[in-house]
Amino acid sequence: ILSLVRRLGIILLMYFVCRILFYFFNLPYFSVLPVKETFLHFIYGIRFDISAVVISNVLFIILSLIPFRNRSNKVYLRSLKILFYGINSIAILSNCIDLAYFRFTLKRTTVDAFSFFTMEGNDLFRLLPLFLKDYWYVFVIWIALVVWMVFLYRRTEQKQDSGMNSSRYKFSNYIYQGIASILFSALCIIGYRGGLQLRPIGVIDAGGYTTARNI
């Protein structure tokens, strides 16, 4: 669970850095705020980041929490790593795309952005080289963040858990780990919902922290 917390913390860090980059890349489009208030906006944003991290990594979280004897199996650990890299590389890419995309739509990327490539006359493969040429820095930033993510993930890999394969592994271990997994899963559900309020957190909740222009 501690390793899982560290790994989810890595993505929270990536999201936080992406929001800082997004803010400075698009600074003219936002209302000028005092430094203290701007800082608080970034802190409030963590609540939304946690929700996004949990829902995008739900499969990774479940597979990391399932208690079983051979959880330290190399194939299993490698599969978890590939899943983590794949999901979160895409998530980071969507954040990086917004560095340039926002100025055209004045909103963050949503699923309707894909309709742009299905409109008559638009060809993704024809336009992609132009995007790479004009916004090459976006992909450089993305690659740098992914490399940083991989580096930090490797720092969380531990050669412990050898007891998971031990013949002395007892039934009580399953009980303890099962209870811990259930409790952590409950925290993840709260994190996804953004708290204990009746409705899950959404864009409208950002209105409680800032003006309409900065939501």
Coordinates of C-alpha atoms in Angstrom, one line a residue, residues 4-182:
L4 CA 0.9 2.3 -4.2
V5 CA 0.6 5.6 -2.4
R6 CA 4.1 6.7 -3.6
R7 CA 3.2 5.8 -7.2
L8 CA -0.1 7.6 -7.1
G9 CA 1.8 10.5 -5.6
I10 CA 4.0 10.6 -8.6
I11 CA 1.1 11.2 -10.9
L12 CA -0.3 13.9 -8.5
L13 CA 3.1 15.6 -8.9
M14 CA 2.9 15.3 -12.7
Y15 CA -0.5 16.8 -12.7
F16 CA 0.6 19.6 -10.4
V17 CA 3.5 20.4 -12.7
C18 CA 1.2 20.3 -15.7
R19 CA -1.1 22.8 -14.1
I20 CA 1.8 25.1 -13.4
L21 CA 2.9 24.9 -17.1
F22 CA -0.7 25.3 -18.3
Y23 CA -1.1 28.5 -16.2
F24 CA 2.1 30.1 -17.5
F25 CA 1.7 29.1 -21.1
N26 CA -1.8 30.6 -21.1
L27 CA -1.3 33.4 -18.6
P28 CA -2.9 36.2 -20.8
Y29 CA -6.3 34.3 -20.8
F30 CA -6.7 34.4 -17.0
S31 CA -7.6 37.1 -14.6
V32 CA -4.6 38.5 -12.8
L33 CA -4.7 37.3 -9.1
P34 CA -2.6 38.1 -6.1
V35 CA 0.2 35.6 -5.5
K36 CA -1.4 34.2 -2.4
E37 CA -4.7 33.6 -4.1
T38 CA -3.0 32.1 -7.1
F39 CA -1.2 29.7 -4.8
L40 CA -4.4 28.7 -3.1
H41 CA -6.0 28.0 -6.5
F42 CA -3.2 25.4 -7.1
I43 CA -3.8 23.9 -3.7
Y44 CA -7.5 23.6 -4.3
G45 CA -6.8 22.0 -7.7
I46 CA -5.2 19.0 -5.9
R47 CA -8.8 17.9 -4.9
F48 CA -9.7 17.7 -8.6
D49 CA -6.3 16.0 -9.4
I50 CA -6.9 13.3 -6.9
S51 CA -10.3 12.5 -8.5
A52 CA -8.7 12.3 -11.9
V53 CA -5.8 10.1 -10.7
V54 CA -8.1 7.6 -9.0
I55 CA -10.5 7.1 -11.8
S56 CA -7.8 6.8 -14.5
N57 CA -5.7 4.4 -12.4
V58 CA -8.6 2.4 -11.0
L59 CA -7.4 -0.9 -12.6
F60 CA -3.8 -0.3 -11.5
I61 CA -5.1 0.3 -7.9
I62 CA -7.2 -2.8 -7.8
L63 CA -4.4 -5.0 -9.1
S64 CA -2.0 -3.5 -6.7
L65 CA -4.3 -4.1 -3.7
I66 CA -5.3 -7.7 -4.4
P67 CA -3.7 -9.8 -1.6
F68 CA -2.2 -13.1 -2.9
R69 CA 1.0 -15.0 -2.2
N70 CA 2.9 -14.4 -5.5
R71 CA 2.4 -10.7 -5.7
S72 CA 6.1 -10.2 -6.0
N73 CA 6.2 -12.3 -9.2
K74 CA 8.4 -10.5 -11.8
V75 CA 5.8 -11.0 -14.6
Y76 CA 3.1 -9.6 -12.5
L77 CA 5.2 -6.6 -11.4
R78 CA 6.2 -5.9 -14.9
S79 CA 2.6 -6.0 -16.1
L80 CA 1.7 -3.5 -13.4
K81 CA 4.5 -1.2 -14.5
I82 CA 3.5 -1.3 -18.1
L83 CA -0.1 -0.6 -17.1
F84 CA 1.0 2.4 -15.0
Y85 CA 3.2 3.8 -17.7
G86 CA 0.6 3.3 -20.5
I87 CA -2.3 4.9 -18.7
N88 CA -0.5 7.8 -17.2
S89 CA 1.6 8.6 -20.3
I90 CA -1.7 9.2 -22.1
A91 CA -3.1 11.2 -19.2
I92 CA 0.1 13.4 -19.1
L93 CA -0.1 13.8 -22.9
S94 CA -3.7 15.1 -22.7
N95 CA -2.5 17.7 -20.2
C96 CA 0.4 18.7 -22.4
I97 CA -1.8 19.1 -25.4
D98 CA -3.8 21.7 -23.5
L99 CA -0.7 23.9 -23.3
A100 CA -1.3 24.8 -26.9
Y101 CA -4.9 23.7 -27.5
F102 CA -6.5 25.9 -24.9
R103 CA -5.9 29.1 -26.7
F104 CA -8.0 27.9 -29.6
T105 CA -11.1 26.8 -27.6
L106 CA -10.6 28.6 -24.2
K107 CA -11.4 25.3 -22.4
R108 CA -9.6 22.2 -21.4
T109 CA -9.6 19.2 -23.7
T110 CA -12.7 16.9 -23.4
V111 CA -13.9 14.0 -25.5
D112 CA -15.5 16.4 -28.0
A113 CA -12.0 17.4 -29.2
F114 CA -11.9 14.1 -31.1
S115 CA -14.8 15.3 -33.3
F116 CA -12.3 17.8 -34.8
F117 CA -10.5 14.9 -36.5
T118 CA -13.8 13.4 -37.8
M119 CA -15.0 16.5 -39.6
E120 CA -15.0 16.5 -43.3
G121 CA -11.7 17.7 -44.8
N122 CA -9.7 17.0 -41.6
D123 CA -7.2 14.2 -41.7
L124 CA -5.4 13.4 -38.4
F125 CA -2.4 11.8 -40.2
R126 CA -2.1 14.8 -42.6
L127 CA -2.3 17.4 -39.8
L128 CA -0.1 15.6 -37.3
P129 CA 3.2 16.5 -38.9
L130 CA 2.1 20.2 -38.9
F131 CA 1.2 20.0 -35.2
L132 CA 4.6 18.4 -34.5
K133 CA 6.3 21.1 -36.4
D134 CA 4.4 24.1 -34.9
Y135 CA 4.1 22.7 -31.3
W136 CA 7.3 20.6 -31.0
Y137 CA 7.9 21.9 -27.5
V138 CA 4.7 20.3 -26.3
F139 CA 6.0 16.9 -27.2
V140 CA 9.4 17.6 -25.7
I141 CA 7.7 18.6 -22.4
W142 CA 5.6 15.4 -22.6
I143 CA 8.6 13.2 -23.1
A144 CA 10.5 14.9 -20.3
L145 CA 7.6 14.4 -17.9
V146 CA 7.2 10.7 -18.9
V147 CA 11.0 10.1 -18.4
W148 CA 10.7 11.8 -15.0
M149 CA 7.7 9.6 -14.2
V150 CA 9.6 6.4 -15.1
F151 CA 12.6 7.5 -13.0
L152 CA 10.4 8.2 -10.0
Y153 CA 8.5 4.9 -10.4
R154 CA 11.7 2.9 -10.4
R155 CA 12.6 4.6 -7.2
T156 CA 9.5 3.1 -5.6
E157 CA 10.4 -0.5 -6.7
Q158 CA 11.5 -2.5 -3.7
K159 CA 13.0 -5.9 -3.4
Q160 CA 11.0 -6.6 -0.3
D161 CA 7.8 -8.7 -0.3
S162 CA 10.0 -11.8 -0.6
G163 CA 7.8 -13.2 2.2
M164 CA 4.9 -13.2 -0.2
N165 CA 6.4 -16.3 -1.8
S166 CA 7.4 -17.9 1.5
S167 CA 5.9 -21.2 2.6
R168 CA 5.4 -19.5 6.0
Y169 CA 2.8 -17.1 4.5
K170 CA -0.1 -17.5 6.8
F171 CA -3.9 -17.1 6.4
S172 CA -3.7 -14.2 8.8
N173 CA -1.7 -12.3 6.2
Y174 CA -4.6 -12.5 3.8
I175 CA -6.9 -11.2 6.5
Y176 CA -4.7 -8.2 7.4
Q177 CA -3.9 -7.3 3.8
G178 CA -7.6 -7.7 2.9
I179 CA -8.7 -5.3 5.6
A180 CA -6.0 -2.8 4.7
S181 CA -7.0 -3.1 1.0
I182 CA -10.7 -2.5 1.8

